[in-house]
């Protein structure tokens, strides 16, 4: 279960005041422990590191000339959830190392190699280097005790409809009998979207439906991870953005059902009667999630993503065995 905002801030501030030298002294041993993994695991680690960090050439001049660079040792007192998650990995590297980071929702291509939470799936996205950030909100996986067959024969969605694509989705489907969807923003006293407002639903309540709709927000859909861990079938439009969850690897109609502003009813009717196919997609989603559940492996991957960043910015040397893992 995710920590509350208060608990997260207490943990983050506590970690920030432990001397970084204590963690930096462990880095070489971390590399050694990492390399003890079986070849298959190392291949998985290598693939993900190079998926997140696609920089494979010297960018030291870009970094040195950047107005956005800062020293790694800076304490994280803003952008709290992202900053704490970044600090948990970056504290293993020297305080005077330089980096560029772009915290927040990033749905565009960055001009400089930068650490961030999200990026566009398509196009030249190599400057958007992904770390597992804001994981308290994004990386929530749930246990669903209700089997697919016993759930309600409707699709459900709750969220804040600030974005054009979410508003259009509401306009198309809000009053349809086959779904229960609604805008959870607080009323401001009568704007054009007032008619689409509904009370929020807990995750548990949403998991009572056979079909859960996942709609991207400013970048990705933060709910996608727990949606896919449920025993409900995830419906989603074509995804534009990705995070550490590697949404760009997800295959429509294999890990989720691809929908648009016209075909939702048809998809619901189909999977209400094709139970076996629905459950196969749900099982595929569960299998996909398994790769993110090993906290030790997640830690190693984060370390290597940053090690690759500092290596290609000419700030550190790496053992040959580690270099072999980060070759793109």
PDB file of C-alpha atoms in Angstrom:
ATOM      1  CA  UNK A   1       0.000   0.000   0.000  1.00  0.00           C
ATOM      2  CA  UNK A   2       1.242   3.506  -0.833  1.00  0.00           C
ATOM      3  CA  UNK A   3       2.469   5.739   1.965  1.00  0.00           C
ATOM      4  CA  UNK A   4       0.482   8.820   2.869  1.00  0.00           C
ATOM      5  CA  UNK A   5       1.926  12.164   1.785  1.00  0.00           C
ATOM      6  CA  UNK A   6       2.945  12.904   5.395  1.00  0.00           C
ATOM      7  CA  UNK A   7       4.725   9.558   5.871  1.00  0.00           C
ATOM      8  CA  UNK A   8       6.430   9.949   2.500  1.00  0.00           C
ATOM      9  CA  UNK A   9       7.743  13.402   3.443  1.00  0.00           C
ATOM     10  CA  UNK A  10       9.013  12.180   6.816  1.00  0.00           C
ATOM     11  CA  UNK A  11      10.846   9.272   5.169  1.00  0.00           C
ATOM     12  CA  UNK A  12      12.253  11.499   2.462  1.00  0.00           C
ATOM     13  CA  UNK A  13      13.548  14.159   4.822  1.00  0.00           C
ATOM     14  CA  UNK A  14      15.063  11.515   7.123  1.00  0.00           C
ATOM     15  CA  UNK A  15      16.983   9.909   4.254  1.00  0.00           C
ATOM     16  CA  UNK A  16      18.213  13.265   3.008  1.00  0.00           C
ATOM     17  CA  UNK A  17      20.048  13.951   6.266  1.00  0.00           C
ATOM     18  CA  UNK A  18      22.038  10.712   6.324  1.00  0.00           C
ATOM     19  CA  UNK A  19      25.570  11.602   5.083  1.00  0.00           C
ATOM     20  CA  UNK A  20      25.822  10.680   1.407  1.00  0.00           C
ATOM     21  CA  UNK A  21      29.390   9.429   1.815  1.00  0.00           C
ATOM     22  CA  UNK A  22      27.922   6.475   3.707  1.00  0.00           C
ATOM     23  CA  UNK A  23      26.025   5.375   0.574  1.00  0.00           C
ATOM     24  CA  UNK A  24      28.738   6.314  -1.917  1.00  0.00           C
ATOM     25  CA  UNK A  25      31.167   3.956  -0.205  1.00  0.00           C
ATOM     26  CA  UNK A  26      28.837   1.081  -1.099  1.00  0.00           C
ATOM     27  CA  UNK A  27      28.680   1.648  -4.848  1.00  0.00           C
ATOM     28  CA  UNK A  28      31.478  -0.701  -5.927  1.00  0.00           C
ATOM     29  CA  UNK A  29      30.058  -3.468  -3.750  1.00  0.00           C
ATOM     30  CA  UNK A  30      26.655  -2.867  -5.343  1.00  0.00           C
ATOM     31  CA  UNK A  31      28.229  -3.434  -8.757  1.00  0.00           C
ATOM     32  CA  UNK A  32      29.836  -6.646  -7.515  1.00  0.00           C
ATOM     33  CA  UNK A  33      26.602  -7.949  -6.016  1.00  0.00           C
ATOM     34  CA  UNK A  34      24.701  -7.050  -9.162  1.00  0.00           C
ATOM     35  CA  UNK A  35      27.087  -9.063 -11.337  1.00  0.00           C
ATOM     36  CA  UNK A  36      26.453 -12.201  -9.278  1.00  0.00           C
ATOM     37  CA  UNK A  37      23.020 -12.543 -10.856  1.00  0.00           C
ATOM     38  CA  UNK A  38      22.396 -15.295 -13.393  1.00  0.00           C
ATOM     39  CA  UNK A  39      22.969 -14.442 -17.050  1.00  0.00           C
ATOM     40  CA  UNK A  40      19.245 -14.385 -17.778  1.00  0.00           C
ATOM     41  CA  UNK A  41      18.636 -11.838 -15.036  1.00  0.00           C
ATOM     42  CA  UNK A  42      21.574  -9.726 -16.209  1.00  0.00           C
ATOM     43  CA  UNK A  43      20.118  -9.756 -19.730  1.00  0.00           C
ATOM     44  CA  UNK A  44      16.793  -8.510 -18.369  1.00  0.00           C
ATOM     45  CA  UNK A  45      18.547  -5.809 -16.358  1.00  0.00           C
ATOM     46  CA  UNK A  46      20.629  -4.749 -19.357  1.00  0.00           C
ATOM     47  CA  UNK A  47      17.589  -4.515 -21.623  1.00  0.00           C
ATOM     48  CA  UNK A  48      15.691  -2.313 -19.214  1.00  0.00           C
ATOM     49  CA  UNK A  49      18.660  -0.056 -18.426  1.00  0.00           C
ATOM     50  CA  UNK A  50      19.177   0.619 -22.129  1.00  0.00           C
ATOM     51  CA  UNK A  51      15.446   1.091 -22.669  1.00  0.00           C
ATOM     52  CA  UNK A  52      15.326   3.787 -20.004  1.00  0.00           C
ATOM     53  CA  UNK A  53      18.637   5.417 -20.887  1.00  0.00           C
ATOM     54  CA  UNK A  54      19.242   5.510 -24.642  1.00  0.00           C
ATOM     55  CA  UNK A  55      22.267   7.833 -24.500  1.00  0.00           C
ATOM     56  CA  UNK A  56      25.288   6.011 -25.941  1.00  0.00           C
ATOM     57  CA  UNK A  57      27.735   8.804 -26.655  1.00  0.00           C
ATOM     58  CA  UNK A  58      29.657  11.534 -24.874  1.00  0.00           C
ATOM     59  CA  UNK A  59      27.400  14.442 -23.879  1.00  0.00           C
ATOM     60  CA  UNK A  60      29.792  16.071 -21.396  1.00  0.00           C
ATOM     61  CA  UNK A  61      29.962  19.375 -23.332  1.00  0.00           C
ATOM     62  CA  UNK A  62      26.177  19.601 -23.466  1.00  0.00           C
ATOM     63  CA  UNK A  63      26.005  19.047 -19.733  1.00  0.00           C
ATOM     64  CA  UNK A  64      28.744  21.532 -18.866  1.00  0.00           C
ATOM     65  CA  UNK A  65      27.170  24.232 -21.038  1.00  0.00           C
ATOM     66  CA  UNK A  66      23.640  23.666 -19.790  1.00  0.00           C
ATOM     67  CA  UNK A  67      21.885  26.355 -17.752  1.00  0.00           C
ATOM     68  CA  UNK A  68      19.837  23.584 -16.159  1.00  0.00           C
ATOM     69  CA  UNK A  69      22.660  21.525 -14.658  1.00  0.00           C
ATOM     70  CA  UNK A  70      23.004  21.172 -10.910  1.00  0.00           C
ATOM     71  CA  UNK A  71      25.125  19.256  -8.464  1.00  0.00           C
ATOM     72  CA  UNK A  72      23.899  15.894  -7.340  1.00  0.00           C
ATOM     73  CA  UNK A  73      24.359  16.623  -3.637  1.00  0.00           C
ATOM     74  CA  UNK A  74      21.545  19.158  -3.515  1.00  0.00           C
ATOM     75  CA  UNK A  75      18.943  18.188  -0.911  1.00  0.00           C
ATOM     76  CA  UNK A  76      15.419  17.510  -2.233  1.00  0.00           C
ATOM     77  CA  UNK A  77      13.070  19.990  -0.605  1.00  0.00           C
ATOM     78  CA  UNK A  78      10.692  20.532  -3.534  1.00  0.00           C
ATOM     79  CA  UNK A  79       8.940  18.313  -6.084  1.00  0.00           C
ATOM     80  CA  UNK A  80       8.895  16.059  -3.046  1.00  0.00           C
ATOM     81  CA  UNK A  81       7.754  12.623  -4.211  1.00  0.00           C
ATOM     82  CA  UNK A  82       9.835  12.707  -7.390  1.00  0.00           C
ATOM     83  CA  UNK A  83      12.814  14.286  -5.652  1.00  0.00           C
ATOM     84  CA  UNK A  84      12.876  11.720  -2.839  1.00  0.00           C
ATOM     85  CA  UNK A  85      12.720   8.840  -5.304  1.00  0.00           C
ATOM     86  CA  UNK A  86      15.541  10.377  -7.331  1.00  0.00           C
ATOM     87  CA  UNK A  87      17.577  10.973  -4.193  1.00  0.00           C
ATOM     88  CA  UNK A  88      17.270   7.339  -3.117  1.00  0.00           C
ATOM     89  CA  UNK A  89      19.308   6.344  -6.176  1.00  0.00           C
ATOM     90  CA  UNK A  90      21.487   9.416  -6.762  1.00  0.00           C
ATOM     91  CA  UNK A  91      22.872   9.417  -3.203  1.00  0.00           C
ATOM     92  CA  UNK A  92      25.168   6.504  -4.195  1.00  0.00           C
ATOM     93  CA  UNK A  93      27.077   8.814  -6.562  1.00  0.00           C
ATOM     94  CA  UNK A  94      29.491  11.651  -5.766  1.00  0.00           C
ATOM     95  CA  UNK A  95      28.062  14.946  -4.536  1.00  0.00           C
ATOM     96  CA  UNK A  96      29.849  17.043  -7.163  1.00  0.00           C
ATOM     97  CA  UNK A  97      28.547  15.047 -10.123  1.00  0.00           C
ATOM     98  CA  UNK A  98      26.366  17.147 -12.418  1.00  0.00           C
ATOM     99  CA  UNK A  99      23.027  16.208 -13.857  1.00  0.00           C
ATOM    100  CA  UNK A 100      19.994  17.735 -15.499  1.00  0.00           C
ATOM    101  CA  UNK A 101      16.599  16.704 -14.260  1.00  0.00           C
ATOM    102  CA  UNK A 102      13.106  17.573 -15.385  1.00  0.00           C
ATOM    103  CA  UNK A 103      10.637  16.591 -12.714  1.00  0.00           C
ATOM    104  CA  UNK A 104       6.898  16.740 -13.196  1.00  0.00           C
ATOM    105  CA  UNK A 105       4.743  15.497 -16.063  1.00  0.00           C
ATOM    106  CA  UNK A 106       6.827  15.397 -19.251  1.00  0.00           C
ATOM    107  CA  UNK A 107       4.958  14.706 -22.491  1.00  0.00           C
ATOM    108  CA  UNK A 108       7.440  16.249 -24.905  1.00  0.00           C
ATOM    109  CA  UNK A 109      10.964  15.641 -26.161  1.00  0.00           C
ATOM    110  CA  UNK A 110      13.667  17.255 -24.028  1.00  0.00           C
ATOM    111  CA  UNK A 111      16.556  19.153 -25.634  1.00  0.00           C
ATOM    112  CA  UNK A 112      19.238  17.900 -23.220  1.00  0.00           C
ATOM    113  CA  UNK A 113      19.899  14.484 -21.659  1.00  0.00           C
ATOM    114  CA  UNK A 114      17.756  14.785 -18.530  1.00  0.00           C
ATOM    115  CA  UNK A 115      16.468  12.557 -15.775  1.00  0.00           C
ATOM    116  CA  UNK A 116      12.676  12.514 -15.813  1.00  0.00           C
ATOM    117  CA  UNK A 117       9.591  10.498 -15.002  1.00  0.00           C
ATOM    118  CA  UNK A 118       7.979  10.274 -18.441  1.00  0.00           C
ATOM    119  CA  UNK A 119       8.423  10.738 -22.161  1.00  0.00           C
ATOM    120  CA  UNK A 120       6.638  10.364 -25.469  1.00  0.00           C
ATOM    121  CA  UNK A 121       6.774   6.826 -26.830  1.00  0.00           C
ATOM    122  CA  UNK A 122       7.246   7.900 -30.437  1.00  0.00           C
ATOM    123  CA  UNK A 123       9.986  10.024 -31.940  1.00  0.00           C
ATOM    124  CA  UNK A 124      13.419  11.114 -30.778  1.00  0.00           C
ATOM    125  CA  UNK A 125      12.950  10.514 -27.053  1.00  0.00           C
ATOM    126  CA  UNK A 126      16.543   9.623 -26.132  1.00  0.00           C
ATOM    127  CA  UNK A 127      17.087  12.810 -24.075  1.00  0.00           C
ATOM    128  CA  UNK A 128      14.259  11.764 -21.757  1.00  0.00           C
ATOM    129  CA  UNK A 129      16.078   9.358 -19.419  1.00  0.00           C
ATOM    130  CA  UNK A 130      13.623   7.521 -17.215  1.00  0.00           C
ATOM    131  CA  UNK A 131      13.929   6.833 -13.507  1.00  0.00           C
ATOM    132  CA  UNK A 132      11.335   5.255 -11.258  1.00  0.00           C
ATOM    133  CA  UNK A 133       9.939   8.520  -9.907  1.00  0.00           C
ATOM    134  CA  UNK A 134       6.732   9.328  -8.040  1.00  0.00           C
ATOM    135  CA  UNK A 135       6.404   5.613  -7.396  1.00  0.00           C
ATOM    136  CA  UNK A 136       4.217   6.175  -4.338  1.00  0.00           C
ATOM    137  CA  UNK A 137       1.516   7.317  -6.759  1.00  0.00           C
ATOM    138  CA  UNK A 138       2.314   5.370  -9.908  1.00  0.00           C
ATOM    139  CA  UNK A 139       3.644   2.006  -8.760  1.00  0.00           C
ATOM    140  CA  UNK A 140       0.749   0.668  -6.744  1.00  0.00           C
ATOM    141  CA  UNK A 141      -0.191  -2.974  -7.272  1.00  0.00           C
ATOM    142  CA  UNK A 142      -3.249  -4.494  -5.624  1.00  0.00           C
ATOM    143  CA  UNK A 143      -4.559  -7.927  -4.738  1.00  0.00           C
ATOM    144  CA  UNK A 144      -7.982  -8.487  -6.239  1.00  0.00           C
ATOM    145  CA  UNK A 145     -10.017 -11.217  -4.548  1.00  0.00           C
ATOM    146  CA  UNK A 146     -12.958 -10.939  -6.940  1.00  0.00           C
ATOM    147  CA  UNK A 147     -12.822 -13.152 -10.032  1.00  0.00           C
ATOM    148  CA  UNK A 148     -13.674 -11.704 -13.441  1.00  0.00           C
ATOM    149  CA  UNK A 149     -16.906 -13.681 -13.839  1.00  0.00           C
ATOM    150  CA  UNK A 150     -18.358 -12.257 -10.596  1.00  0.00           C
ATOM    151  CA  UNK A 151     -17.837  -8.602 -11.503  1.00  0.00           C
ATOM    152  CA  UNK A 152     -20.358  -6.094 -12.855  1.00  0.00           C
ATOM    153  CA  UNK A 153     -20.895  -6.137 -16.637  1.00  0.00           C
ATOM    154  CA  UNK A 154     -19.911  -2.493 -17.072  1.00  0.00           C
ATOM    155  CA  UNK A 155     -16.827  -0.373 -17.668  1.00  0.00           C
ATOM    156  CA  UNK A 156     -15.756   2.140 -15.034  1.00  0.00           C
ATOM    157  CA  UNK A 157     -13.602   5.276 -15.006  1.00  0.00           C
ATOM    158  CA  UNK A 158     -13.028   8.062 -12.513  1.00  0.00           C
ATOM    159  CA  UNK A 159     -10.586  10.898 -12.926  1.00  0.00           C
ATOM    160  CA  UNK A 160     -10.042  14.618 -13.322  1.00  0.00           C
ATOM    161  CA  UNK A 161     -11.079  15.795 -16.770  1.00  0.00           C
ATOM    162  CA  UNK A 162      -8.669  18.647 -17.412  1.00  0.00           C
ATOM    163  CA  UNK A 163      -7.374  17.346 -20.720  1.00  0.00           C
ATOM    164  CA  UNK A 164      -9.122  17.527 -24.096  1.00  0.00           C
ATOM    165  CA  UNK A 165      -9.010  13.757 -24.688  1.00  0.00           C
ATOM    166  CA  UNK A 166     -10.604  13.013 -21.307  1.00  0.00           C
ATOM    167  CA  UNK A 167     -13.331  15.587 -21.901  1.00  0.00           C
ATOM    168  CA  UNK A 168     -14.086  14.103 -25.318  1.00  0.00           C
ATOM    169  CA  UNK A 169     -14.291  10.645 -23.786  1.00  0.00           C
ATOM    170  CA  UNK A 170     -16.817  11.880 -21.234  1.00  0.00           C
ATOM    171  CA  UNK A 171     -18.842  13.605 -23.924  1.00  0.00           C
ATOM    172  CA  UNK A 172     -19.056  10.368 -25.897  1.00  0.00           C
ATOM    173  CA  UNK A 173     -19.842   7.918 -23.125  1.00  0.00           C
ATOM    174  CA  UNK A 174     -21.038   9.666 -19.971  1.00  0.00           C
ATOM    175  CA  UNK A 175     -24.753   8.830 -20.258  1.00  0.00           C
ATOM    176  CA  UNK A 176     -24.373   5.339 -21.675  1.00  0.00           C
ATOM    177  CA  UNK A 177     -25.817   2.383 -19.779  1.00  0.00           C
ATOM    178  CA  UNK A 178     -22.815   0.143 -20.448  1.00  0.00           C
ATOM    179  CA  UNK A 179     -20.380   2.254 -18.419  1.00  0.00           C
ATOM    180  CA  UNK A 180     -20.072   4.256 -15.217  1.00  0.00           C
ATOM    181  CA  UNK A 181     -17.684   7.136 -15.819  1.00  0.00           C
ATOM    182  CA  UNK A 182     -17.317  10.568 -14.274  1.00  0.00           C
ATOM    183  CA  UNK A 183     -15.185  13.644 -13.696  1.00  0.00           C
ATOM    184  CA  UNK A 184     -14.062  13.824 -10.058  1.00  0.00           C
ATOM    185  CA  UNK A 185     -12.922  17.462 -10.041  1.00  0.00           C
ATOM    186  CA  UNK A 186     -14.593  19.654  -7.470  1.00  0.00           C
ATOM    187  CA  UNK A 187     -17.475  21.704  -8.817  1.00  0.00           C
ATOM    188  CA  UNK A 188     -16.707  25.339  -9.509  1.00  0.00           C
ATOM    189  CA  UNK A 189     -20.328  26.354  -9.696  1.00  0.00           C
ATOM    190  CA  UNK A 190     -21.549  25.629 -13.173  1.00  0.00           C
ATOM    191  CA  UNK A 191     -18.926  25.303 -15.909  1.00  0.00           C
ATOM    192  CA  UNK A 192     -19.669  23.413 -19.132  1.00  0.00           C
ATOM    193  CA  UNK A 193     -18.442  20.146 -17.616  1.00  0.00           C
ATOM    194  CA  UNK A 194     -20.684  20.273 -14.551  1.00  0.00           C
ATOM    195  CA  UNK A 195     -22.997  17.573 -15.892  1.00  0.00           C
ATOM    196  CA  UNK A 196     -20.133  15.065 -16.060  1.00  0.00           C
ATOM    197  CA  UNK A 197     -19.183  15.286 -12.393  1.00  0.00           C
ATOM    198  CA  UNK A 198     -19.479  12.261 -10.110  1.00  0.00           C
ATOM    199  CA  UNK A 199     -18.186  11.268  -6.722  1.00  0.00           C
ATOM    200  CA  UNK A 200     -14.912   9.377  -6.716  1.00  0.00           C
ATOM    201  CA  UNK A 201     -14.775   5.616  -6.349  1.00  0.00           C
ATOM    202  CA  UNK A 202     -12.206   3.734  -4.309  1.00  0.00           C
ATOM    203  CA  UNK A 203      -9.887   1.310  -6.055  1.00  0.00           C
ATOM    204  CA  UNK A 204     -11.763  -1.533  -4.390  1.00  0.00           C
ATOM    205  CA  UNK A 205     -15.086  -0.229  -5.716  1.00  0.00           C
ATOM    206  CA  UNK A 206     -13.689   0.120  -9.231  1.00  0.00           C
ATOM    207  CA  UNK A 207     -12.403  -3.446  -9.118  1.00  0.00           C
ATOM    208  CA  UNK A 208     -16.005  -4.606  -8.773  1.00  0.00           C
ATOM    209  CA  UNK A 209     -16.427  -3.900 -12.497  1.00  0.00           C
ATOM    210  CA  UNK A 210     -15.379  -6.330 -15.239  1.00  0.00           C
ATOM    211  CA  UNK A 211     -13.791  -3.511 -17.244  1.00  0.00           C
ATOM    212  CA  UNK A 212     -11.615  -0.659 -16.009  1.00  0.00           C
ATOM    213  CA  UNK A 213     -10.898   2.204 -18.390  1.00  0.00           C
ATOM    214  CA  UNK A 214      -7.407   3.721 -18.291  1.00  0.00           C
ATOM    215  CA  UNK A 215      -7.082   7.230 -19.744  1.00  0.00           C
ATOM    216  CA  UNK A 216      -3.806   9.117 -19.915  1.00  0.00           C
ATOM    217  CA  UNK A 217      -3.618  12.412 -18.063  1.00  0.00           C
ATOM    218  CA  UNK A 218      -0.916  15.007 -18.652  1.00  0.00           C
ATOM    219  CA  UNK A 219       1.410  12.139 -19.504  1.00  0.00           C
ATOM    220  CA  UNK A 220       0.582   8.542 -18.567  1.00  0.00           C
ATOM    221  CA  UNK A 221      -2.398   7.144 -16.688  1.00  0.00           C
ATOM    222  CA  UNK A 222      -1.150   6.870 -13.105  1.00  0.00           C
ATOM    223  CA  UNK A 223      -3.789   4.212 -12.388  1.00  0.00           C
ATOM    224  CA  UNK A 224      -2.670   1.840 -15.158  1.00  0.00           C
ATOM    225  CA  UNK A 225      -0.412  -0.232 -12.906  1.00  0.00           C
ATOM    226  CA  UNK A 226      -3.055  -1.095 -10.314  1.00  0.00           C
ATOM    227  CA  UNK A 227      -5.629  -1.485 -13.084  1.00  0.00           C
ATOM    228  CA  UNK A 228      -3.465  -4.172 -14.683  1.00  0.00           C
ATOM    229  CA  UNK A 229      -2.863  -5.900 -11.343  1.00  0.00           C
ATOM    230  CA  UNK A 230      -6.601  -6.349 -10.834  1.00  0.00           C
ATOM    231  CA  UNK A 231      -8.759  -9.180 -12.139  1.00  0.00           C
ATOM    232  CA  UNK A 232     -10.612  -6.701 -14.329  1.00  0.00           C
ATOM    233  CA  UNK A 233      -9.913  -6.239 -18.034  1.00  0.00           C
ATOM    234  CA  UNK A 234      -8.167  -2.955 -18.808  1.00  0.00           C
ATOM    235  CA  UNK A 235      -9.507  -0.839 -21.659  1.00  0.00           C
ATOM    236  CA  UNK A 236      -7.279   1.969 -22.945  1.00  0.00           C
ATOM    237  CA  UNK A 237      -6.823   4.148 -26.033  1.00  0.00           C
ATOM    238  CA  UNK A 238      -3.483   4.036 -27.851  1.00  0.00           C
ATOM    239  CA  UNK A 239      -0.865   5.234 -25.380  1.00  0.00           C
ATOM    240  CA  UNK A 240       1.264   8.281 -26.172  1.00  0.00           C
ATOM    241  CA  UNK A 241       3.566   8.391 -23.145  1.00  0.00           C
ATOM    242  CA  UNK A 242       5.589   6.002 -21.034  1.00  0.00           C
ATOM    243  CA  UNK A 243       7.369   5.815 -17.694  1.00  0.00           C
ATOM    244  CA  UNK A 244       9.491   3.221 -15.863  1.00  0.00           C
ATOM    245  CA  UNK A 245       6.537   0.891 -16.521  1.00  0.00           C
ATOM    246  CA  UNK A 246       7.584   0.806 -20.197  1.00  0.00           C
ATOM    247  CA  UNK A 247       4.094   1.482 -21.506  1.00  0.00           C
ATOM    248  CA  UNK A 248       5.608   1.545 -24.991  1.00  0.00           C
ATOM    249  CA  UNK A 249       6.162  -2.223 -24.778  1.00  0.00           C
ATOM    250  CA  UNK A 250       2.550  -3.021 -23.892  1.00  0.00           C
ATOM    251  CA  UNK A 251       0.722  -4.659 -26.785  1.00  0.00           C
ATOM    252  CA  UNK A 252      -2.903  -3.769 -27.561  1.00  0.00           C
ATOM    253  CA  UNK A 253      -5.262  -6.710 -27.188  1.00  0.00           C
ATOM    254  CA  UNK A 254      -2.520  -8.716 -25.485  1.00  0.00           C
ATOM    255  CA  UNK A 255      -1.935  -6.708 -22.279  1.00  0.00           C
ATOM    256  CA  UNK A 256      -4.984  -4.425 -22.561  1.00  0.00           C
ATOM    257  CA  UNK A 257      -7.918  -3.903 -24.924  1.00  0.00           C
ATOM    258  CA  UNK A 258      -7.544  -1.032 -27.370  1.00  0.00           C
ATOM    259  CA  UNK A 259     -10.535   1.330 -27.422  1.00  0.00           C
ATOM    260  CA  UNK A 260     -11.450   4.668 -28.958  1.00  0.00           C
ATOM    261  CA  UNK A 261     -14.317   7.158 -28.822  1.00  0.00           C
ATOM    262  CA  UNK A 262     -16.558   4.925 -30.918  1.00  0.00           C
ATOM    263  CA  UNK A 263     -15.975   1.253 -30.093  1.00  0.00           C
ATOM    264  CA  UNK A 264     -16.344   0.986 -26.303  1.00  0.00           C
ATOM    265  CA  UNK A 265     -19.777  -0.648 -26.361  1.00  0.00           C
ATOM    266  CA  UNK A 266     -18.669  -3.197 -28.965  1.00  0.00           C
ATOM    267  CA  UNK A 267     -15.611  -4.137 -26.883  1.00  0.00           C
ATOM    268  CA  UNK A 268     -17.698  -4.543 -23.730  1.00  0.00           C
ATOM    269  CA  UNK A 269     -20.252  -6.732 -25.486  1.00  0.00           C
ATOM    270  CA  UNK A 270     -17.515  -8.876 -27.018  1.00  0.00           C
ATOM    271  CA  UNK A 271     -15.586  -9.558 -23.819  1.00  0.00           C
ATOM    272  CA  UNK A 272     -18.739 -10.134 -21.770  1.00  0.00           C
ATOM    273  CA  UNK A 273     -19.229 -13.294 -23.813  1.00  0.00           C
ATOM    274  CA  UNK A 274     -15.608 -14.170 -24.670  1.00  0.00           C
ATOM    275  CA  UNK A 275     -14.567 -14.834 -21.095  1.00  0.00           C
ATOM    276  CA  UNK A 276     -11.574 -17.006 -21.946  1.00  0.00           C
ATOM    277  CA  UNK A 277     -10.025 -14.297 -24.150  1.00  0.00           C
ATOM    278  CA  UNK A 278     -10.645 -11.668 -21.492  1.00  0.00           C
ATOM    279  CA  UNK A 279      -8.928 -13.732 -18.831  1.00  0.00           C
ATOM    280  CA  UNK A 280      -5.965 -14.441 -21.108  1.00  0.00           C
ATOM    281  CA  UNK A 281      -5.377 -10.690 -21.471  1.00  0.00           C
ATOM    282  CA  UNK A 282      -5.737 -10.237 -17.718  1.00  0.00           C
ATOM    283  CA  UNK A 283      -3.184 -13.003 -17.106  1.00  0.00           C
ATOM    284  CA  UNK A 284      -0.811 -11.408 -19.629  1.00  0.00           C
ATOM    285  CA  UNK A 285      -1.113  -8.145 -17.717  1.00  0.00           C
ATOM    286  CA  UNK A 286      -0.284  -9.909 -14.446  1.00  0.00           C
ATOM    287  CA  UNK A 287       2.742 -11.588 -16.037  1.00  0.00           C
ATOM    288  CA  UNK A 288       3.991  -8.249 -17.363  1.00  0.00           C
ATOM    289  CA  UNK A 289       3.778  -6.701 -13.891  1.00  0.00           C
ATOM    290  CA  UNK A 290       5.954  -9.418 -12.336  1.00  0.00           C
ATOM    291  CA  UNK A 291       9.153  -7.875 -13.700  1.00  0.00           C
ATOM    292  CA  UNK A 292       8.618  -4.804 -11.500  1.00  0.00           C
ATOM    293  CA  UNK A 293       8.072  -6.661  -8.221  1.00  0.00           C
ATOM    294  CA  UNK A 294      11.682  -7.562  -7.381  1.00  0.00           C
ATOM    295  CA  UNK A 295      12.814  -4.536  -5.368  1.00  0.00           C
ATOM    296  CA  UNK A 296      16.469  -5.553  -5.477  1.00  0.00           C
ATOM    297  CA  UNK A 297      16.446  -5.791  -9.254  1.00  0.00           C
ATOM    298  CA  UNK A 298      14.583  -2.482  -9.490  1.00  0.00           C
ATOM    299  CA  UNK A 299      17.321  -0.908  -7.375  1.00  0.00           C
ATOM    300  CA  UNK A 300      20.101  -2.328  -9.546  1.00  0.00           C
ATOM    301  CA  UNK A 301      18.444  -1.028 -12.702  1.00  0.00           C
ATOM    302  CA  UNK A 302      18.100   2.460 -11.224  1.00  0.00           C
ATOM    303  CA  UNK A 303      21.773   2.450 -10.223  1.00  0.00           C
ATOM    304  CA  UNK A 304      22.839   1.446 -13.727  1.00  0.00           C
ATOM    305  CA  UNK A 305      20.613   4.041 -15.407  1.00  0.00           C
ATOM    306  CA  UNK A 306      22.445   6.765 -13.482  1.00  0.00           C
ATOM    307  CA  UNK A 307      25.846   5.080 -13.844  1.00  0.00           C
ATOM    308  CA  UNK A 308      25.348   5.147 -17.626  1.00  0.00           C
ATOM    309  CA  UNK A 309      24.414   8.837 -17.419  1.00  0.00           C
ATOM    310  CA  UNK A 310      27.547   9.735 -15.476  1.00  0.00           C
ATOM    311  CA  UNK A 311      29.757   7.521 -17.630  1.00  0.00           C
ATOM    312  CA  UNK A 312      28.672   9.132 -20.883  1.00  0.00           C
ATOM    313  CA  UNK A 313      29.053  12.587 -19.355  1.00  0.00           C
ATOM    314  CA  UNK A 314      32.676  11.705 -18.520  1.00  0.00           C
ATOM    315  CA  UNK A 315      32.184  11.957 -14.762  1.00  0.00           C
ATOM    316  CA  UNK A 316      33.031   8.399 -13.767  1.00  0.00           C
ATOM    317  CA  UNK A 317      34.739   5.245 -14.951  1.00  0.00           C
ATOM    318  CA  UNK A 318      33.047   1.870 -14.824  1.00  0.00           C
ATOM    319  CA  UNK A 319      34.307  -1.734 -14.691  1.00  0.00           C
ATOM    320  CA  UNK A 320      34.244  -3.571 -18.024  1.00  0.00           C
ATOM    321  CA  UNK A 321      31.569  -5.973 -16.789  1.00  0.00           C
ATOM    322  CA  UNK A 322      29.291  -3.017 -16.002  1.00  0.00           C
ATOM    323  CA  UNK A 323      30.092  -1.354 -19.325  1.00  0.00           C
ATOM    324  CA  UNK A 324      28.977  -4.543 -21.070  1.00  0.00           C
ATOM    325  CA  UNK A 325      25.573  -4.193 -19.411  1.00  0.00           C
ATOM    326  CA  UNK A 326      25.000  -0.579 -20.413  1.00  0.00           C
ATOM    327  CA  UNK A 327      25.960  -0.833 -24.076  1.00  0.00           C
ATOM    328  CA  UNK A 328      22.938   0.228 -26.078  1.00  0.00           C
TER     329      UNK A 328
END
